[in-house]
Tab-separated table of C-alpha atoms in Angstrom:
chain	number	residue	atom	x	y	z
F	1066	UNK	CA	7.721	-13.890	3.530
F	1067	UNK	CA	7.987	-11.971	0.404
F	1068	UNK	CA	9.489	-8.605	0.516
F	1069	UNK	CA	7.606	-5.450	-1.056
F	1070	UNK	CA	9.092	-4.279	-4.314
F	1071	UNK	CA	8.465	-0.530	-3.560
F	1072	UNK	CA	9.458	1.843	-0.796
F	1073	UNK	CA	6.229	3.145	0.360
F	1074	UNK	CA	5.289	6.093	2.972
F	1075	UNK	CA	3.504	4.660	5.867
F	1076	UNK	CA	4.609	0.910	4.905
F	1077	UNK	CA	3.904	-1.433	7.591
F	1078	UNK	CA	7.010	-3.533	7.861
F	1079	UNK	CA	7.983	-2.019	11.291
F	1080	UNK	CA	4.459	-2.921	12.465
F	1081	UNK	CA	3.880	-6.453	11.284
F	1082	UNK	CA	4.203	-8.316	14.306
F	1083	UNK	CA	1.655	-5.848	16.059
F	1084	UNK	CA	-0.752	-5.812	13.017
F	1085	UNK	CA	-0.650	-9.623	12.241
F	1086	UNK	CA	-0.712	-10.462	15.958
F	1087	UNK	CA	-4.144	-9.008	16.209
F	1088	UNK	CA	-5.350	-11.012	13.022
F	1089	UNK	CA	-7.571	-13.989	14.054
F	1090	UNK	CA	-6.042	-17.373	14.107
F	1091	UNK	CA	-8.180	-18.821	11.463
F	1092	UNK	CA	-10.180	-16.983	8.644
F	1093	UNK	CA	-11.127	-17.707	5.250
F	1094	UNK	CA	-10.137	-14.975	2.366
F	1095	UNK	CA	-7.975	-12.029	3.095
F	1096	UNK	CA	-8.756	-8.543	1.563
F	1097	UNK	CA	-6.526	-5.347	1.745
F	1098	UNK	CA	-8.510	-2.235	0.345
F	1099	UNK	CA	-5.606	0.043	0.798
F	1100	UNK	CA	-2.793	-2.108	-0.277
F	1101	UNK	CA	-0.095	0.398	-0.865
F	1102	UNK	CA	3.401	-1.119	-1.009
F	1103	UNK	CA	1.879	-4.388	0.342
F	1104	UNK	CA	4.100	-5.041	3.268
F	1105	UNK	CA	1.168	-6.866	5.251
F	1106	UNK	CA	-0.169	-8.790	2.081
F	1107	UNK	CA	3.153	-10.037	1.029
F	1108	UNK	CA	4.113	-10.940	4.390
F	1109	UNK	CA	0.842	-13.001	4.608
F	1110	UNK	CA	0.987	-14.487	1.336
F	1111	UNK	CA	-2.624	-15.331	1.311
F	1112	UNK	CA	-4.227	-17.752	-1.155
F	1113	UNK	CA	-6.606	-15.843	-3.245
F	1114	UNK	CA	-8.423	-12.794	-1.646
F	1115	UNK	CA	-8.356	-9.412	-2.835
F	1116	UNK	CA	-6.397	-6.165	-2.987
F	1117	UNK	CA	-7.258	-2.753	-3.977
F	1118	UNK	CA	-5.624	1.045	-4.246
F	1119	UNK	CA	-6.962	4.146	-5.680
F	1120	UNK	CA	-3.424	4.790	-7.254
F	1121	UNK	CA	-3.794	3.446	-10.799
F	1122	UNK	CA	-0.223	3.364	-11.412
F	1123	UNK	CA	0.275	1.180	-8.499
F	1124	UNK	CA	-2.375	-1.103	-9.521
F	1125	UNK	CA	-0.920	-1.336	-13.178
F	1126	UNK	CA	2.334	-2.532	-11.443
F	1127	UNK	CA	0.617	-5.188	-9.338
F	1128	UNK	CA	-1.472	-6.292	-12.607
F	1129	UNK	CA	1.531	-6.491	-14.778
F	1130	UNK	CA	3.537	-8.440	-12.125
F	1131	UNK	CA	0.627	-11.012	-11.602
F	1132	UNK	CA	-0.328	-11.282	-15.422
F	1133	UNK	CA	2.905	-11.130	-17.388
F	1134	UNK	CA	5.945	-13.297	-17.489
F	1135	UNK	CA	7.970	-11.742	-14.777
F	1136	UNK	CA	11.152	-11.980	-16.986
F	1137	UNK	CA	9.567	-9.397	-19.078
F	1138	UNK	CA	9.323	-6.876	-16.423
F	1139	UNK	CA	12.813	-7.939	-15.118
F	1140	UNK	CA	14.222	-7.421	-18.700
F	1141	UNK	CA	12.575	-3.820	-18.979
F	1142	UNK	CA	13.893	-2.780	-15.619
F	1143	UNK	CA	17.639	-3.634	-16.743
F	1144	UNK	CA	17.134	-1.134	-19.631
F	1145	UNK	CA	17.120	1.989	-17.202
F	1146	UNK	CA	20.166	4.221	-16.234
F	1147	UNK	CA	21.678	5.691	-13.118
F	1148	UNK	CA	21.746	9.199	-14.351
F	1149	UNK	CA	20.199	12.369	-13.288
F	1150	UNK	CA	19.081	13.395	-16.745
F	1151	UNK	CA	17.573	10.004	-17.509
F	1152	UNK	CA	15.733	10.287	-14.336
F	1153	UNK	CA	13.724	13.371	-15.436
F	1154	UNK	CA	13.360	11.956	-18.820
F	1155	UNK	CA	11.818	8.699	-17.239
F	1156	UNK	CA	9.667	10.884	-14.941
F	1157	UNK	CA	8.234	12.847	-17.908
F	1158	UNK	CA	7.522	9.521	-19.875
F	1159	UNK	CA	5.880	8.100	-16.732
F	1160	UNK	CA	3.519	11.118	-16.648
F	1161	UNK	CA	2.938	10.912	-20.214
F	1162	UNK	CA	1.960	7.327	-20.326
F	1163	UNK	CA	-0.349	8.170	-17.287
F	1164	UNK	CA	-2.277	10.387	-19.594
F	1165	UNK	CA	-3.113	7.533	-22.160
F	1166	UNK	CA	-6.726	6.368	-21.940
F	1167	UNK	CA	-5.984	2.910	-23.482
F	1168	UNK	CA	-2.482	1.559	-23.112
F	1169	UNK	CA	-1.086	-1.491	-25.019
F	1170	UNK	CA	0.311	-4.289	-23.181
F	1171	UNK	CA	3.804	-2.862	-24.018
F	1172	UNK	CA	2.957	0.458	-22.576
F	1173	UNK	CA	1.503	-1.114	-19.441
F	1174	UNK	CA	4.896	-2.995	-18.968
F	1175	UNK	CA	6.750	0.166	-19.602
F	1176	UNK	CA	4.901	2.186	-17.061
F	1177	UNK	CA	5.180	-0.552	-14.534
F	1178	UNK	CA	9.002	-0.531	-15.033
F	1179	UNK	CA	9.304	3.224	-14.738
F	1180	UNK	CA	7.316	3.005	-11.568
F	1181	UNK	CA	9.857	0.602	-10.019
F	1182	UNK	CA	12.930	2.703	-11.234
F	1183	UNK	CA	11.442	6.145	-10.246
F	1184	UNK	CA	10.473	4.726	-6.780
F	1185	UNK	CA	13.893	3.230	-6.287
F	1186	UNK	CA	15.913	6.375	-7.362
F	1187	UNK	CA	13.639	9.229	-6.282
F	1188	UNK	CA	14.360	11.357	-3.341
F	1189	UNK	CA	13.730	9.115	-0.122
F	1190	UNK	CA	11.445	6.698	-1.906
F	1191	UNK	CA	8.511	9.082	-1.762
F	1192	UNK	CA	5.462	8.944	-4.018
F	1193	UNK	CA	3.758	12.215	-4.540
F	1194	UNK	CA	1.268	13.884	-7.059
F	1195	UNK	CA	0.792	17.296	-7.729
F	1196	UNK	CA	-2.909	18.642	-8.201
F	1197	UNK	CA	-2.750	17.468	-12.045
F	1198	UNK	CA	-2.007	13.909	-10.775
F	1199	UNK	CA	1.636	14.157	-11.952
F	1200	UNK	CA	4.441	12.367	-10.211
F	1201	UNK	CA	6.588	15.260	-9.224
F	1202	UNK	CA	9.434	13.955	-6.695
F	1203	UNK	CA	13.024	14.980	-7.449
F	1204	UNK	CA	15.761	12.429	-8.201
F	1205	UNK	CA	17.498	11.092	-4.987
F	1206	UNK	CA	21.222	10.523	-4.308
F	1207	UNK	CA	22.061	6.979	-4.248
F	1208	UNK	CA	25.491	5.258	-4.907
F	1209	UNK	CA	23.834	1.932	-6.269
F	1210	UNK	CA	20.319	1.821	-6.288
F	1211	UNK	CA	18.589	-1.739	-7.067
F	1212	UNK	CA	15.728	-0.949	-9.502
F	1213	UNK	CA	15.750	-4.366	-11.262
F	1214	UNK	CA	14.251	-6.284	-8.170
F	1215	UNK	CA	14.454	-9.550	-10.081
F	1216	UNK	CA	13.968	-11.947	-7.121
F	1217	UNK	CA	11.187	-9.899	-5.545
F	1218	UNK	CA	9.223	-9.852	-8.814
F	1219	UNK	CA	9.482	-13.414	-9.499
F	1220	UNK	CA	8.306	-14.044	-5.897
F	1221	UNK	CA	5.628	-11.461	-5.967
F	1222	UNK	CA	4.173	-13.016	-9.411
F	1223	UNK	CA	3.684	-16.264	-7.572
F	1224	UNK	CA	1.931	-14.571	-4.513
F	1225	UNK	CA	-0.401	-12.482	-6.733
F	1226	UNK	CA	-1.371	-15.306	-9.096
F	1227	UNK	CA	-4.815	-15.836	-7.701
F	1228	UNK	CA	-5.359	-12.414	-6.232
F	1229	UNK	CA	-8.329	-10.162	-7.479
F	1230	UNK	CA	-6.918	-6.669	-8.117
F	1231	UNK	CA	-9.221	-3.631	-7.749
F	1232	UNK	CA	-8.556	0.000	-8.619
F	1233	UNK	CA	-11.514	2.045	-6.932
F	1234	UNK	CA	-12.949	3.014	-3.853
F	1235	UNK	CA	-12.510	1.191	-0.757
F	1236	UNK	CA	-16.175	0.138	-0.358
F	1237	UNK	CA	-15.745	-2.506	-3.114
F	1238	UNK	CA	-14.712	-4.984	-0.110
F	1239	UNK	CA	-18.436	-4.696	1.044
F	1240	UNK	CA	-19.363	-7.132	-2.067
F	1241	UNK	CA	-16.079	-8.936	-1.968
F	1242	UNK	CA	-15.956	-9.885	1.594
F	1243	UNK	CA	-17.981	-12.729	3.139
F	1244	UNK	CA	-18.516	-14.250	6.681
F	1245	UNK	CA	-15.383	-15.618	8.058
F	1246	UNK	CA	-13.013	-13.298	5.836
F	1247	UNK	CA	-10.400	-10.875	7.116
F	1248	UNK	CA	-10.124	-7.304	5.930
F	1249	UNK	CA	-7.188	-5.052	6.812
F	1250	UNK	CA	-7.505	-1.315	6.263
F	1251	UNK	CA	-4.621	0.920	5.906
F	1252	UNK	CA	-6.121	3.999	4.740
F	1253	UNK	CA	-4.281	7.452	4.450
F	1254	UNK	CA	-3.795	8.661	7.881
F	1255	UNK	CA	-5.610	11.430	9.615
F	1256	UNK	CA	-3.205	14.269	9.946
F	1257	UNK	CA	-1.875	14.618	13.614
F	1258	UNK	CA	-1.248	18.514	13.494
F	1259	UNK	CA	-2.249	21.329	11.251
F	1260	UNK	CA	0.742	21.185	9.217
F	1261	UNK	CA	0.825	17.471	8.430
F	1262	UNK	CA	-0.644	16.191	5.161
F	1263	UNK	CA	-1.040	12.524	4.303
F	1264	UNK	CA	-3.370	13.167	1.470
F	1265	UNK	CA	-0.758	14.310	-1.164
F	1266	UNK	CA	0.371	10.774	-2.182
F	1267	UNK	CA	-2.757	10.907	-4.419
F	1268	UNK	CA	-4.218	14.060	-5.884
F	1269	UNK	CA	-7.697	13.224	-4.792
F	1270	UNK	CA	-6.654	12.989	-1.329
F	1271	UNK	CA	-8.491	11.241	1.784
F	1272	UNK	CA	-10.501	13.445	4.315
F	1273	UNK	CA	-12.365	13.265	7.480
F	1274	UNK	CA	-15.601	12.174	5.641
F	1275	UNK	CA	-13.903	9.434	4.141
F	1276	UNK	CA	-12.595	8.319	7.632
F	1277	UNK	CA	-16.166	8.203	8.610
F	1278	UNK	CA	-17.328	6.321	5.624
F	1279	UNK	CA	-14.472	3.839	6.601
F	1280	UNK	CA	-15.673	3.585	10.130
F	1281	UNK	CA	-19.304	2.913	8.948
F	1282	UNK	CA	-18.027	0.252	6.538
F	1283	UNK	CA	-16.062	-1.404	9.338
F	1284	UNK	CA	-19.167	-1.558	11.461
F	1285	UNK	CA	-21.130	-3.115	8.728
F	1286	UNK	CA	-18.447	-5.608	8.081
F	1287	UNK	CA	-18.428	-6.431	11.650
F	1288	UNK	CA	-22.376	-7.152	11.545
F	1289	UNK	CA	-21.643	-9.402	8.495
F	1290	UNK	CA	-19.314	-11.458	10.541
F	1291	UNK	CA	-16.096	-10.265	8.919
F	1292	UNK	CA	-12.990	-9.690	11.128
F	1293	UNK	CA	-11.649	-6.191	10.747
F	1294	UNK	CA	-8.105	-4.854	11.712
F	1295	UNK	CA	-7.502	-1.109	10.911
F	1296	UNK	CA	-4.409	0.993	11.450
F	1297	UNK	CA	-4.448	4.678	11.705
F	1298	UNK	CA	-3.163	7.680	13.572
F	1299	UNK	CA	-4.412	8.656	17.156
F	1300	UNK	CA	-7.087	11.219	16.145
F	1301	UNK	CA	-9.085	8.642	14.454
F	1302	UNK	CA	-9.536	6.744	17.533
F	1303	UNK	CA	-12.492	8.816	18.679
F	1304	UNK	CA	-14.541	7.880	15.559
F	1305	UNK	CA	-14.642	4.114	17.070
F	1306	UNK	CA	-15.460	5.099	20.691
F	1307	UNK	CA	-19.224	4.116	20.188
F	1308	UNK	CA	-18.401	1.270	17.757
F	1309	UNK	CA	-19.596	-1.666	19.636
F	1310	UNK	CA	-17.156	-4.602	19.703
F	1311	UNK	CA	-14.167	-2.671	18.317
F	1312	UNK	CA	-11.147	-2.026	20.709
F	1313	UNK	CA	-8.134	0.598	20.228
F	1314	UNK	CA	-4.486	-0.155	21.024
F	1315	UNK	CA	-1.648	2.324	20.672
F	1316	UNK	CA	1.605	1.145	19.507
F	1317	UNK	CA	4.887	2.779	18.212
F	1318	UNK	CA	6.053	2.854	14.750
F	1319	UNK	CA	9.309	4.064	12.948
F	1320	UNK	CA	8.925	6.355	10.117
F	1321	UNK	CA	11.920	6.373	7.766
F	1322	UNK	CA	9.985	8.172	4.859
F	1323	UNK	CA	9.341	11.796	5.111
F	1324	UNK	CA	9.991	14.898	2.929
F	1325	UNK	CA	10.913	16.420	6.425
F	1326	UNK	CA	13.806	14.814	8.143
F	1327	UNK	CA	12.809	16.221	11.447
F	1328	UNK	CA	9.492	14.272	11.357
F	1329	UNK	CA	11.078	10.734	10.838
F	1330	UNK	CA	11.476	8.564	13.810
F	1331	UNK	CA	9.138	7.121	16.362
F	1332	UNK	CA	5.432	7.907	16.019
F	1333	UNK	CA	2.266	6.815	17.732
F	1334	UNK	CA	-0.195	4.865	15.610
F	1335	UNK	CA	-3.566	3.088	16.655
F	1336	UNK	CA	-4.678	-0.414	15.882
F	1337	UNK	CA	-8.417	-1.010	15.837
F	1338	UNK	CA	-9.915	-4.239	15.647
F	1339	UNK	CA	-13.193	-6.284	16.140
F	1340	UNK	CA	-11.178	-9.580	16.845
F	1341	UNK	CA	-11.802	-10.694	20.261
F	1342	UNK	CA	-8.567	-10.883	22.173
F	1343	UNK	CA	-9.105	-14.791	22.791
F	1344	UNK	CA	-9.012	-15.382	18.990
F	1345	UNK	CA	-6.020	-13.077	18.193
F	1346	UNK	CA	-2.822	-14.587	17.097
F	1347	UNK	CA	-0.651	-12.634	19.819
F	1348	UNK	CA	-2.603	-14.378	22.608
F	1349	UNK	CA	-2.918	-18.110	21.101
F	1350	UNK	CA	0.677	-18.379	19.859
F	1351	UNK	CA	3.789	-18.204	21.869
F	1352	UNK	CA	5.559	-15.942	19.213
F	1353	UNK	CA	4.732	-13.846	16.534
F	1354	UNK	CA	4.921	-15.209	12.835
């Protein structure tokens, strides 16, 4: 199992046994249209397949890890400093690079390195953008943060070597997936209260209409013979009540990343799947992977 390089809100390391336990024992290619920090993808270490995310900075990072010599990113990471003034200068540079339409290979490398550095030194490991698409998380307080991440970069380079990486809408998988494939969806969650907001990790957000589009896509993939597993918050379960062949399971997850410390801890999540119980790993294997 390869460890993710980023801290990521909504990351699935706590739920890996629950999620992968509902995967089919056998499948062809694996696709993850909301890859985020990649905990499930990197745990699985699939051969080929595809990942996608709307966050173009995140996609740049994964493309750099896949396509460049990993030692180049490691060397760039070692150039950063553990200093508050440096952090805010780095954040400004990160946002300036994001404004460039056409980046050179070196600028892409620098942006990827800044992403890792900021993620490992910002407040609580949050990723958040303002309405202008600027990363705006303040500096965190860490005694000895590791932003070099040398071993993980080398390992991720090997995992991503044959992976197709997309930067667009999740519906790309309609054309990418084929019968016998597996798709795991981990979208921005439906808020569980009027004050909760899971859309500020990207300036464009993700609303109820997007959740319905996702449901419709899941139903279409099911008709194509594609296995689907989806995680979300409990309010989304009602969208799948009339989706024939899909079942909903409630699980508990630990949330360590939240801007409000009072909202960290155990929360309910739902796992929705069309994989028959008899084909799920959790029922055919004596232990979780």
